[in-house]
Amino acid sequence: MPHLTLHTPLGEITVFEEGGAILALDWGRAYGIDNPAPTPVLREAAAQLHDYFDGKRVRFDLPLAPQGSTFRQSVWAALCRIPPGQTRSYIDIAREIGCGSPRAIGQANGANPIPIIIPCHRVVAAGGGIGGYSGEGGIATKRFLLALEARGVSREEAATLPLFRTSPQRPTAPQGTQP
């Protein structure tokens, strides 16, 4: 399967193509897989990803072919509609696609085969928490991607993003009592 490994600020990522569309983006280098010369789609994906990491692009214009159920496809399509520099909660996505389970949205989000390009990092927990991230580096990677995209928004808009919110203080026990 044609693929191309790129060096990024997040380490190496490998983009896979099949039938003229991006099929997957994996963290790290693909070893032990025969690789023909990079296809035009892979070269374009590399150029767009480099522009993204250089802060010159916040949207991707690539043919995508993520493999998954109809439900997962609907979740991934909803993720692509989240504007750069903005976030949505799992509940927001559930409401948008008519699903009664934010947990199912989280599972589909975690199964996203083309992270970054299908922006699963833009989905956060209700109430302003950062939520999880199944990609390499976990929450630190999610924060990095949100901060990268926030450079293109105003200071006021950036202040509302979850990565800029302070963590809520843990409740403390009243004086004179044991925690």
CSV table of N, CA and C in Angstrom, one decimal:
chain,number,residue,atom,x,y,z
A,1,MET,N,0.9,-1.2,0.0
A,1,MET,CA,0.0,0.0,0.0
A,1,MET,C,0.9,1.2,0.0
A,2,PRO,N,0.7,2.2,-0.9
A,2,PRO,CA,1.5,3.4,-1.0
A,2,PRO,C,1.4,4.2,0.4
A,3,HIS,N,2.5,4.6,0.8
A,3,HIS,CA,2.5,5.4,2.0
A,3,HIS,C,3.8,6.3,2.0
A,4,LEU,N,3.7,7.3,2.9
A,4,LEU,CA,4.8,8.3,2.9
A,4,LEU,C,4.9,8.7,4.4
A,5,THR,N,6.2,8.6,4.9
A,5,THR,CA,6.4,9.0,6.3
A,5,THR,C,7.0,10.5,6.3
A,6,LEU,N,6.5,11.3,7.2
A,6,LEU,CA,6.8,12.7,7.3
A,6,LEU,C,7.4,12.9,8.7
A,7,HIS,N,8.4,13.8,8.8
A,7,HIS,CA,8.9,14.3,10.0
A,7,HIS,C,8.1,15.6,10.4
A,8,THR,N,7.5,15.6,11.6
A,8,THR,CA,6.6,16.7,12.0
A,8,THR,C,7.1,17.1,13.5
A,9,PRO,N,6.5,18.2,14.0
A,9,PRO,CA,6.8,18.6,15.4
A,9,PRO,C,6.3,17.5,16.4
A,10,LEU,N,5.4,16.6,15.9
A,10,LEU,CA,4.9,15.6,16.8
A,10,LEU,C,5.7,14.3,16.6
A,11,GLY,N,6.7,14.3,15.8
A,11,GLY,CA,7.5,13.1,15.5
A,11,GLY,C,7.1,12.6,14.1
A,12,GLU,N,7.5,11.4,13.8
A,12,GLU,CA,7.1,10.8,12.5
A,12,GLU,C,5.7,10.4,12.4
A,13,ILE,N,5.1,10.7,11.3
A,13,ILE,CA,3.7,10.2,11.0
A,13,ILE,C,3.8,9.6,9.6
A,14,THR,N,2.9,8.6,9.4
A,14,THR,CA,2.9,8.0,8.1
A,14,THR,C,1.5,8.1,7.5
A,15,VAL,N,1.4,8.5,6.3
A,15,VAL,CA,0.1,8.7,5.6
A,15,VAL,C,0.0,7.6,4.6
A,16,PHE,N,-1.2,6.9,4.6
A,16,PHE,CA,-1.4,5.8,3.6
A,16,PHE,C,-2.5,6.2,2.6
A,17,GLU,N,-2.3,5.7,1.4
A,17,GLU,CA,-3.2,6.0,0.3
A,17,GLU,C,-3.6,4.8,-0.4
A,18,GLU,N,-4.9,4.7,-0.8
A,18,GLU,CA,-5.4,3.6,-1.6
A,18,GLU,C,-6.4,4.1,-2.5
A,19,GLY,N,-6.3,3.8,-3.8
A,19,GLY,CA,-7.3,4.2,-4.8
A,19,GLY,C,-7.5,5.7,-4.9
A,20,GLY,N,-6.4,6.4,-4.7
A,20,GLY,CA,-6.5,7.9,-5.0
A,20,GLY,C,-7.0,8.7,-3.8
A,21,ALA,N,-7.1,8.1,-2.6
A,21,ALA,CA,-7.6,8.8,-1.4
A,21,ALA,C,-6.8,8.4,-0.2
A,22,ILE,N,-6.7,9.3,0.8
A,22,ILE,CA,-6.0,9.0,2.0
A,22,ILE,C,-6.9,8.0,2.8
A,23,LEU,N,-6.3,6.9,3.2
A,23,LEU,CA,-7.0,5.9,4.0
A,23,LEU,C,-6.7,5.9,5.5
A,24,ALA,N,-5.4,6.3,5.8
A,24,ALA,CA,-5.1,6.4,7.2
A,24,ALA,C,-3.9,7.3,7.5
A,25,LEU,N,-3.7,7.7,8.7
A,25,LEU,CA,-2.6,8.5,9.2
A,25,LEU,C,-2.2,7.8,10.5
A,26,ASP,N,-1.0,7.2,10.5
A,26,ASP,CA,-0.5,6.6,11.7
A,26,ASP,C,0.7,7.3,12.3
A,27,TRP,N,0.8,7.2,13.6
A,27,TRP,CA,2.0,7.7,14.3
A,27,TRP,C,3.1,6.8,14.1
A,28,GLY,N,4.3,7.4,13.8
A,28,GLY,CA,5.5,6.6,13.6
A,28,GLY,C,5.8,6.3,12.2
A,29,ARG,N,6.8,5.4,12.0
A,29,ARG,CA,7.2,5.0,10.6
A,29,ARG,C,6.6,3.6,10.3
A,30,ALA,N,6.3,3.4,9.1
A,30,ALA,CA,5.8,2.1,8.7
A,30,ALA,C,7.0,1.2,8.3
A,31,TYR,N,7.1,0.2,9.0
A,31,TYR,CA,8.2,-0.8,8.7
A,31,TYR,C,7.7,-2.1,8.1
A,32,GLY,N,8.4,-2.7,7.3
A,32,GLY,CA,8.1,-4.0,6.8
A,32,GLY,C,6.9,-4.0,5.8
A,33,ILE,N,6.6,-2.8,5.2
A,33,ILE,CA,5.5,-2.8,4.2
A,33,ILE,C,6.1,-2.3,2.9
A,34,ASP,N,5.9,-3.1,1.9
A,34,ASP,CA,6.4,-2.6,0.6
A,34,ASP,C,5.8,-1.3,0.2
A,35,ASN,N,6.6,-0.4,-0.3
A,35,ASN,CA,6.2,0.9,-0.6
A,35,ASN,C,6.6,1.4,-2.0
A,36,PRO,N,5.6,1.5,-2.9
A,36,PRO,CA,6.0,2.1,-4.2
A,36,PRO,C,6.3,3.5,-4.1
A,37,ALA,N,6.7,4.2,-5.2
A,37,ALA,CA,7.0,5.6,-5.1
A,37,ALA,C,5.8,6.4,-4.7
A,38,PRO,N,6.0,7.5,-3.9
A,38,PRO,CA,4.8,8.3,-3.5
A,38,PRO,C,3.9,8.7,-4.6
A,39,THR,N,2.7,8.6,-4.4
A,39,THR,CA,1.6,8.9,-5.4
A,39,THR,C,1.4,10.5,-5.3
A,40,PRO,N,0.8,11.0,-6.3
A,40,PRO,CA,0.4,12.4,-6.3
A,40,PRO,C,-0.4,12.8,-5.1
A,41,VAL,N,-1.3,11.9,-4.7
A,41,VAL,CA,-2.1,12.2,-3.5
A,41,VAL,C,-1.3,12.2,-2.2
A,42,LEU,N,-0.3,11.3,-2.1
A,42,LEU,CA,0.6,11.3,-0.9
A,42,LEU,C,1.5,12.6,-0.9
A,43,ARG,N,2.0,13.0,-2.1
A,43,ARG,CA,2.8,14.2,-2.2
A,43,ARG,C,2.0,15.4,-1.8
A,44,GLU,N,0.7,15.5,-2.2
A,44,GLU,CA,-0.2,16.6,-1.8
A,44,GLU,C,-0.5,16.6,-0.3
A,45,ALA,N,-0.7,15.4,0.2
A,45,ALA,CA,-0.9,15.3,1.7
A,45,ALA,C,0.3,15.7,2.4
A,46,ALA,N,1.5,15.4,2.0
A,46,ALA,CA,2.7,15.8,2.6
A,46,ALA,C,2.8,17.3,2.6
A,47,ALA,N,2.5,17.9,1.5
A,47,ALA,CA,2.6,19.4,1.3
A,47,ALA,C,1.6,20.1,2.3
A,48,GLN,N,0.4,19.6,2.3
A,48,GLN,CA,-0.6,20.2,3.1
A,48,GLN,C,-0.3,20.0,4.6
A,49,LEU,N,0.2,18.8,5.0
A,49,LEU,CA,0.6,18.6,6.4
A,49,LEU,C,1.7,19.5,6.8
A,50,HIS,N,2.7,19.6,6.0
A,50,HIS,CA,3.8,20.5,6.3
A,50,HIS,C,3.3,22.0,6.4
A,51,ASP,N,2.5,22.4,5.5
A,51,ASP,CA,1.9,23.8,5.6
A,51,ASP,C,1.1,23.9,6.9
A,52,TYR,N,0.4,22.9,7.3
A,52,TYR,CA,-0.4,22.9,8.6
A,52,TYR,C,0.5,23.1,9.8
A,53,PHE,N,1.6,22.3,9.8
A,53,PHE,CA,2.5,22.4,11.0
A,53,PHE,C,3.3,23.7,10.9
A,54,ASP,N,3.5,24.3,9.7
A,54,ASP,CA,4.2,25.6,9.6
A,54,ASP,C,3.2,26.8,9.9
A,55,GLY,N,1.9,26.5,10.2
A,55,GLY,CA,1.0,27.5,10.5
A,55,GLY,C,0.4,28.2,9.2
A,56,LYS,N,0.6,27.7,8.1
A,56,LYS,CA,0.2,28.3,6.8
A,56,LYS,C,-1.2,27.7,6.4
A,57,ARG,N,-1.7,26.7,7.0
A,57,ARG,CA,-2.9,26.1,6.6
A,57,ARG,C,-3.6,25.5,7.9
A,58,VAL,N,-5.0,25.7,7.9
A,58,VAL,CA,-5.7,25.1,9.0
A,58,VAL,C,-6.8,24.1,8.5
A,59,ARG,N,-7.0,24.1,7.2
A,59,ARG,CA,-8.0,23.1,6.6
A,59,ARG,C,-7.2,22.3,5.6
A,60,PHE,N,-7.7,21.1,5.4
A,60,PHE,CA,-7.1,20.2,4.4
A,60,PHE,C,-8.1,20.0,3.3
A,61,ASP,N,-7.6,19.8,2.1
A,61,ASP,CA,-8.4,19.6,0.9
A,61,ASP,C,-7.8,18.4,0.2
A,62,LEU,N,-8.1,17.2,0.7
A,62,LEU,CA,-7.6,16.0,0.3
A,62,LEU,C,-8.8,15.0,0.1
A,63,PRO,N,-8.7,14.1,-0.9
A,63,PRO,CA,-9.7,13.0,-0.9
A,63,PRO,C,-9.4,12.0,0.2
A,64,LEU,N,-10.5,11.7,1.0
A,64,LEU,CA,-10.4,10.9,2.2
A,64,LEU,C,-11.2,9.6,2.0
A,65,ALA,N,-10.8,8.5,2.5
A,65,ALA,CA,-11.5,7.3,2.4
A,65,ALA,C,-11.4,6.5,3.7
A,66,PRO,N,-11.8,7.1,4.9
A,66,PRO,CA,-11.7,6.3,6.1
A,66,PRO,C,-12.6,5.1,6.1
A,67,GLN,N,-12.1,4.0,6.6
A,67,GLN,CA,-12.9,2.8,6.7
A,67,GLN,C,-13.6,2.7,8.0
A,68,GLY,N,-14.9,2.5,8.0
A,68,GLY,CA,-15.7,2.4,9.2
A,68,GLY,C,-17.2,2.3,8.9
A,69,SER,N,-17.9,2.0,10.0
A,69,SER,CA,-19.4,1.8,9.9
A,69,SER,C,-20.0,3.1,9.4
A,70,THR,N,-21.3,3.1,9.0
A,70,THR,CA,-22.0,4.2,8.6
A,70,THR,C,-22.1,5.2,9.8
A,71,PHE,N,-22.3,4.7,11.0
A,71,PHE,CA,-22.3,5.6,12.2
A,71,PHE,C,-21.0,6.4,12.3
A,72,ARG,N,-19.9,5.6,12.3
A,72,ARG,CA,-18.6,6.3,12.4
A,72,ARG,C,-18.3,7.3,11.3
A,73,GLN,N,-18.7,6.9,10.1
A,73,GLN,CA,-18.6,7.8,8.9
A,73,GLN,C,-19.3,9.2,9.2
A,74,SER,N,-20.5,9.1,9.8
A,74,SER,CA,-21.3,10.3,10.1
A,74,SER,C,-20.6,11.1,11.2
A,75,VAL,N,-20.0,10.5,12.2
A,75,VAL,CA,-19.2,11.2,13.2
A,75,VAL,C,-18.0,11.9,12.6
A,76,TRP,N,-17.2,11.2,11.8
A,76,TRP,CA,-16.0,11.7,11.2
A,76,TRP,C,-16.4,12.9,10.2
A,77,ALA,N,-17.5,12.8,9.5
A,77,ALA,CA,-18.0,13.9,8.7
A,77,ALA,C,-18.3,15.1,9.6
A,78,ALA,N,-18.9,14.9,10.7
A,78,ALA,CA,-19.2,16.0,11.6
A,78,ALA,C,-18.0,16.7,12.1
A,79,LEU,N,-16.9,15.9,12.4
A,79,LEU,CA,-15.7,16.4,12.9
A,79,LEU,C,-15.1,17.4,11.8
A,80,CYS,N,-15.2,17.0,10.6
A,80,CYS,CA,-14.6,17.8,9.5
A,80,CYS,C,-15.4,19.1,9.4
A,81,ARG,N,-16.6,19.2,9.9
A,81,ARG,CA,-17.3,20.5,9.9
A,81,ARG,C,-17.0,21.4,11.0
A,82,ILE,N,-16.2,21.0,12.0
A,82,ILE,CA,-15.8,21.9,13.1
A,82,ILE,C,-14.8,22.9,12.6
A,83,PRO,N,-15.0,24.2,12.6
A,83,PRO,CA,-14.1,25.1,12.1
A,83,PRO,C,-12.7,25.1,12.9
A,84,PRO,N,-11.6,25.3,12.2
A,84,PRO,CA,-10.4,25.4,12.8
A,84,PRO,C,-10.4,26.5,13.9
A,85,GLY,N,-9.7,26.3,15.0
A,85,GLY,CA,-9.7,27.2,16.1
A,85,GLY,C,-10.9,27.1,17.0
A,86,GLN,N,-11.8,26.2,16.7
A,86,GLN,CA,-13.0,26.0,17.5
A,86,GLN,C,-13.1,24.6,18.0
A,87,THR,N,-13.9,24.3,19.0
A,87,THR,CA,-14.1,23.0,19.5
A,87,THR,C,-15.6,22.7,19.7
A,88,ARG,N,-15.9,21.5,19.8
A,88,ARG,CA,-17.3,21.0,20.0
A,88,ARG,C,-17.1,19.9,21.1
A,89,SER,N,-18.2,19.8,21.9
A,89,SER,CA,-18.2,18.7,22.9
A,89,SER,C,-18.7,17.4,22.2
A,90,TYR,N,-18.5,16.3,22.9
A,90,TYR,CA,-19.0,15.0,22.4
A,90,TYR,C,-20.6,15.1,22.4
A,91,ILE,N,-21.2,15.8,23.3
A,91,ILE,CA,-22.6,16.0,23.3
A,91,ILE,C,-23.1,16.8,22.1
A,92,ASP,N,-22.3,17.9,21.7
A,92,ASP,CA,-22.6,18.7,20.5
A,92,ASP,C,-22.6,17.8,19.3
A,93,ILE,N,-21.6,17.0,19.1
A,93,ILE,CA,-21.6,16.1,18.0
A,93,ILE,C,-22.7,15.1,18.0
A,94,ALA,N,-23.0,14.5,19.2
A,94,ALA,CA,-24.1,13.6,19.3
A,94,ALA,C,-25.4,14.3,18.8
A,95,ARG,N,-25.7,15.5,19.3
A,95,ARG,CA,-26.9,16.2,18.9
A,95,ARG,C,-26.9,16.5,17.4
A,96,GLU,N,-25.8,16.9,16.8
A,96,GLU,CA,-25.7,17.2,15.4
A,96,GLU,C,-26.1,16.0,14.5
A,97,ILE,N,-25.7,14.8,14.9
A,97,ILE,CA,-25.9,13.7,14.0
A,97,ILE,C,-27.1,12.8,14.5
A,98,GLY,N,-27.8,13.3,15.6
A,98,GLY,CA,-29.0,12.6,16.1
A,98,GLY,C,-28.7,11.3,16.8
A,99,CYS,N,-27.6,11.3,17.6
A,99,CYS,CA,-27.2,10.2,18.4
A,99,CYS,C,-27.5,10.5,19.9
A,100,GLY,N,-28.0,9.5,20.6
A,100,GLY,CA,-28.3,9.8,22.0
A,100,GLY,C,-27.2,9.4,23.0
A,101,SER,N,-26.0,9.1,22.4
A,101,SER,CA,-24.9,8.6,23.3
A,101,SER,C,-23.6,9.4,23.0
A,102,PRO,N,-23.3,10.3,23.8
A,102,PRO,CA,-21.9,11.0,23.7
A,102,PRO,C,-20.8,10.0,23.8
A,103,ARG,N,-21.0,8.9,24.6
A,103,ARG,CA,-20.0,7.9,24.7
A,103,ARG,C,-19.7,7.2,23.4
A,104,ALA,N,-20.7,7.0,22.6
A,104,ALA,CA,-20.5,6.4,21.2
A,104,ALA,C,-19.8,7.4,20.3
A,105,ILE,N,-20.0,8.6,20.5
A,105,ILE,CA,-19.2,9.6,19.8
A,105,ILE,C,-17.8,9.6,20.2
A,106,GLY,N,-17.5,9.4,21.4
A,106,GLY,CA,-16.1,9.3,21.9
A,106,GLY,C,-15.4,8.1,21.3
A,107,GLN,N,-16.2,7.0,21.3
A,107,GLN,CA,-15.6,5.7,20.7
A,107,GLN,C,-15.3,5.9,19.2
A,108,ALA,N,-16.2,6.5,18.5
A,108,ALA,CA,-15.9,6.8,17.1
A,108,ALA,C,-14.8,7.7,16.9
A,109,ASN,N,-14.7,8.8,17.8
A,109,ASN,CA,-13.6,9.7,17.7
A,109,ASN,C,-12.3,9.0,17.9
A,110,GLY,N,-12.2,8.1,18.9
A,110,GLY,CA,-11.0,7.4,19.2
A,110,GLY,C,-10.6,6.4,18.1
A,111,ALA,N,-11.6,6.0,17.3
A,111,ALA,CA,-11.3,5.1,16.2
A,111,ALA,C,-11.0,5.8,14.9
A,112,ASN,N,-10.9,7.1,14.9
A,112,ASN,CA,-10.6,7.9,13.7
A,112,ASN,C,-9.3,7.4,13.0
A,113,PRO,N,-9.4,6.9,11.8
A,113,PRO,CA,-8.2,6.4,11.2
A,113,PRO,C,-7.3,7.5,10.5
A,114,ILE,N,-7.8,8.7,10.5
A,114,ILE,CA,-7.0,9.8,9.8
A,114,ILE,C,-7.0,11.0,10.8
A,115,PRO,N,-6.3,10.9,12.0
A,115,PRO,CA,-6.3,12.0,12.9
A,115,PRO,C,-5.5,13.2,12.2
A,116,ILE,N,-5.7,14.3,12.8
A,116,ILE,CA,-5.2,15.6,12.3
A,116,ILE,C,-6.0,16.1,11.1
A,117,ILE,N,-6.0,15.3,10.0
A,117,ILE,CA,-6.8,15.7,8.8
A,117,ILE,C,-8.3,15.6,9.1
A,118,ILE,N,-8.7,14.5,9.7
A,118,ILE,CA,-10.1,14.5,10.3
A,118,ILE,C,-9.9,15.0,11.7
A,119,PRO,N,-10.3,16.2,12.1
A,119,PRO,CA,-9.8,16.8,13.3
A,119,PRO,C,-10.5,16.4,14.6
A,120,CYS,N,-10.2,15.1,15.0
A,120,CYS,CA,-10.8,14.6,16.2
A,120,CYS,C,-10.3,15.4,17.5
A,121,HIS,N,-9.2,16.1,17.3
A,121,HIS,CA,-8.6,16.8,18.4
A,121,HIS,C,-9.5,18.0,18.8
A,122,ARG,N,-10.4,18.4,17.9
A,122,ARG,CA,-11.3,19.5,18.2
A,122,ARG,C,-12.5,19.2,19.0
A,123,VAL,N,-12.6,17.9,19.5
A,123,VAL,CA,-13.7,17.5,20.3
A,123,VAL,C,-13.3,17.4,21.8
A,124,VAL,N,-14.0,18.1,22.6
A,124,VAL,CA,-13.6,18.2,24.0
A,124,VAL,C,-14.8,17.8,24.9
A,125,ALA,N,-14.5,17.6,26.2
A,125,ALA,CA,-15.6,17.2,27.1
A,125,ALA,C,-16.5,18.4,27.4
A,126,ALA,N,-17.7,18.0,27.7
A,126,ALA,CA,-18.7,19.0,28.1
A,126,ALA,C,-18.2,19.7,29.4
A,127,GLY,N,-18.5,21.0,29.6
A,127,GLY,CA,-18.1,21.7,30.7
A,127,GLY,C,-16.7,22.3,30.6
A,128,GLY,N,-16.1,22.1,29.4
A,128,GLY,CA,-14.8,22.8,29.2
A,128,GLY,C,-13.6,21.9,29.4
A,129,GLY,N,-13.7,20.7,29.9
A,129,GLY,CA,-12.6,19.8,30.0
A,129,GLY,C,-12.0,19.5,28.7
A,130,ILE,N,-10.7,19.2,28.7
A,130,ILE,CA,-10.0,18.9,27.4
A,130,ILE,C,-10.4,17.5,26.8
A,131,GLY,N,-10.9,16.6,27.6
A,131,GLY,CA,-11.3,15.3,27.1
A,131,GLY,C,-10.0,14.5,26.8
A,132,GLY,N,-10.2,13.4,26.1
A,132,GLY,CA,-9.1,12.5,25.8
A,132,GLY,C,-8.6,12.7,24.4
A,133,TYR,N,-7.5,11.9,24.1
A,133,TYR,CA,-6.9,11.9,22.8
A,133,TYR,C,-6.2,10.6,22.6
A,134,SER,N,-6.6,9.8,21.6
A,134,SER,CA,-6.0,8.5,21.4
A,134,SER,C,-4.7,8.5,20.6
A,135,GLY,N,-4.4,9.6,20.1
A,135,GLY,CA,-3.1,9.7,19.3
A,135,GLY,C,-1.9,9.7,20.1
A,136,GLU,N,-0.8,9.5,19.4
A,136,GLU,CA,0.5,9.4,20.1
A,136,GLU,C,0.7,10.7,20.9
A,137,GLY,N,1.1,10.6,22.2
A,137,GLY,CA,1.3,11.7,23.0
A,137,GLY,C,0.1,12.2,23.8
A,138,GLY,N,-1.1,11.6,23.5
A,138,GLY,CA,-2.3,11.8,24.3
A,138,GLY,C,-2.7,13.3,24.4
A,139,ILE,N,-3.0,13.7,25.6
A,139,ILE,CA,-3.5,15.1,25.8
A,139,ILE,C,-2.5,16.2,25.4
A,140,ALA,N,-1.2,15.9,25.5
A,140,ALA,CA,-0.2,16.9,25.1
A,140,ALA,C,-0.3,17.1,23.6
A,141,THR,N,-0.5,16.1,22.9
A,141,THR,CA,-0.6,16.3,21.4
A,141,THR,C,-1.9,17.0,21.1
A,142,LYS,N,-3.0,16.7,21.8
A,142,LYS,CA,-4.2,17.4,21.5
A,142,LYS,C,-4.1,18.9,21.8
A,143,ARG,N,-3.5,19.2,22.9
A,143,ARG,CA,-3.2,20.6,23.3
A,143,ARG,C,-2.4,21.3,22.2
A,144,PHE,N,-1.3,20.6,21.8
A,144,PHE,CA,-0.5,21.2,20.7
A,144,PHE,C,-1.3,21.5,19.5
A,145,LEU,N,-2.1,20.6,19.0
A,145,LEU,CA,-2.9,20.8,17.8
A,145,LEU,C,-3.9,21.9,18.0
A,146,LEU,N,-4.5,22.0,19.1
A,146,LEU,CA,-5.5,23.1,19.4
A,146,LEU,C,-4.7,24.4,19.4
A,147,ALA,N,-3.6,24.5,20.1
A,147,ALA,CA,-2.8,25.7,20.1
A,147,ALA,C,-2.3,26.1,18.7
A,148,LEU,N,-1.9,25.2,17.9
A,148,LEU,CA,-1.4,25.5,16.6
A,148,LEU,C,-2.6,26.1,15.8
A,149,GLU,N,-3.8,25.6,15.9
A,149,GLU,CA,-4.9,26.2,15.2
A,149,GLU,C,-5.4,27.5,15.8
A,150,ALA,N,-5.2,27.6,17.1
A,150,ALA,CA,-5.6,28.9,17.8
A,150,ALA,C,-4.8,30.1,17.3
A,151,ARG,N,-3.7,29.9,16.8
A,151,ARG,CA,-2.9,31.0,16.3
A,151,ARG,C,-3.6,31.8,15.2
A,152,GLY,N,-4.6,31.2,14.6
A,152,GLY,CA,-5.3,31.8,13.5
A,152,GLY,C,-6.6,32.5,14.0
A,153,VAL,N,-6.8,32.5,15.3
A,153,VAL,CA,-8.0,33.2,15.9
A,153,VAL,C,-7.6,34.3,16.8
A,154,SER,N,-8.6,35.2,17.1
A,154,SER,CA,-8.3,36.3,17.9
A,154,SER,C,-8.0,35.9,19.4
A,155,ARG,N,-7.4,36.8,20.1
A,155,ARG,CA,-7.1,36.5,21.5
A,155,ARG,C,-8.3,36.2,22.3
A,156,GLU,N,-9.4,36.9,22.0
A,156,GLU,CA,-10.7,36.7,22.8
A,156,GLU,C,-11.2,35.3,22.5
A,157,GLU,N,-11.2,34.9,21.2
A,157,GLU,CA,-11.6,33.5,20.8
A,157,GLU,C,-10.7,32.5,21.4
A,158,ALA,N,-9.4,32.7,21.4
A,158,ALA,CA,-8.5,31.7,22.0
A,158,ALA,C,-8.7,31.5,23.5
A,159,ALA,N,-9.1,32.6,24.2
A,159,ALA,CA,-9.3,32.5,25.6
A,159,ALA,C,-10.5,31.5,25.9
A,160,THR,N,-11.4,31.3,25.0
A,160,THR,CA,-12.5,30.4,25.2
A,160,THR,C,-12.1,28.9,24.9
A,161,LEU,N,-11.0,28.7,24.3
A,161,LEU,CA,-10.6,27.3,24.0
A,161,LEU,C,-10.2,26.5,25.3
A,162,PRO,N,-10.5,25.2,25.4
A,162,PRO,CA,-10.2,24.5,26.6
A,162,PRO,C,-8.7,24.5,27.0
A,163,LEU,N,-7.8,24.6,26.0
A,163,LEU,CA,-6.4,24.5,26.4
A,163,LEU,C,-5.9,25.7,27.1
A,164,PHE,N,-6.7,26.8,27.0
A,164,PHE,CA,-6.3,28.1,27.7
A,164,PHE,C,-7.0,28.2,29.0
A,165,ARG,N,-8.0,27.4,29.3
A,165,ARG,CA,-8.7,27.5,30.6
A,165,ARG,C,-7.8,26.9,31.7
A,166,THR,N,-8.0,27.5,32.9
A,166,THR,CA,-7.2,26.9,34.0
A,166,THR,C,-8.0,25.7,34.5
A,167,SER,N,-7.3,24.8,35.1
A,167,SER,CA,-7.9,23.6,35.7
A,167,SER,C,-8.7,24.1,36.9
A,168,PRO,N,-9.9,23.5,37.1
A,168,PRO,CA,-10.7,23.8,38.3
A,168,PRO,C,-9.9,23.4,39.6
A,169,GLN,N,-10.0,24.2,40.6
A,169,GLN,CA,-9.3,23.9,41.9
A,169,GLN,C,-10.0,22.7,42.5
A,170,ARG,N,-9.1,21.8,43.1
A,170,ARG,CA,-9.7,20.7,43.8
A,170,ARG,C,-10.3,21.2,45.1
A,171,PRO,N,-11.4,20.7,45.5
A,171,PRO,CA,-12.0,21.1,46.8
A,171,PRO,C,-11.0,20.8,47.9
A,172,THR,N,-11.0,21.7,48.9
A,172,THR,CA,-10.1,21.4,50.0
A,172,THR,C,-11.0,21.1,51.3
A,173,ALA,N,-10.5,20.4,52.2
A,173,ALA,CA,-11.2,20.0,53.4
A,173,ALA,C,-11.2,21.3,54.3
A,174,PRO,N,-12.3,21.5,55.0
A,174,PRO,CA,-12.3,22.6,56.0
A,174,PRO,C,-11.2,22.5,57.0
A,175,GLN,N,-10.7,23.6,57.4
A,175,GLN,CA,-9.6,23.6,58.4
A,175,GLN,C,-10.0,22.8,59.6
A,176,GLY,N,-9.0,22.1,60.1
A,176,GLY,CA,-9.2,21.3,61.3
A,176,GLY,C,-9.8,19.9,61.1
A,177,THR,N,-10.0,19.5,59.8
A,177,THR,CA,-10.5,18.2,59.5
A,177,THR,C,-9.5,17.5,58.7
A,178,GLN,N,-9.6,16.2,58.6
A,178,GLN,CA,-8.8,15.3,57.8
A,178,GLN,C,-9.3,15.2,56.4
A,179,PRO,N,-8.5,15.3,55.4
A,179,PRO,CA,-9.0,15.2,54.0
A,179,PRO,C,-9.4,13.8,53.7
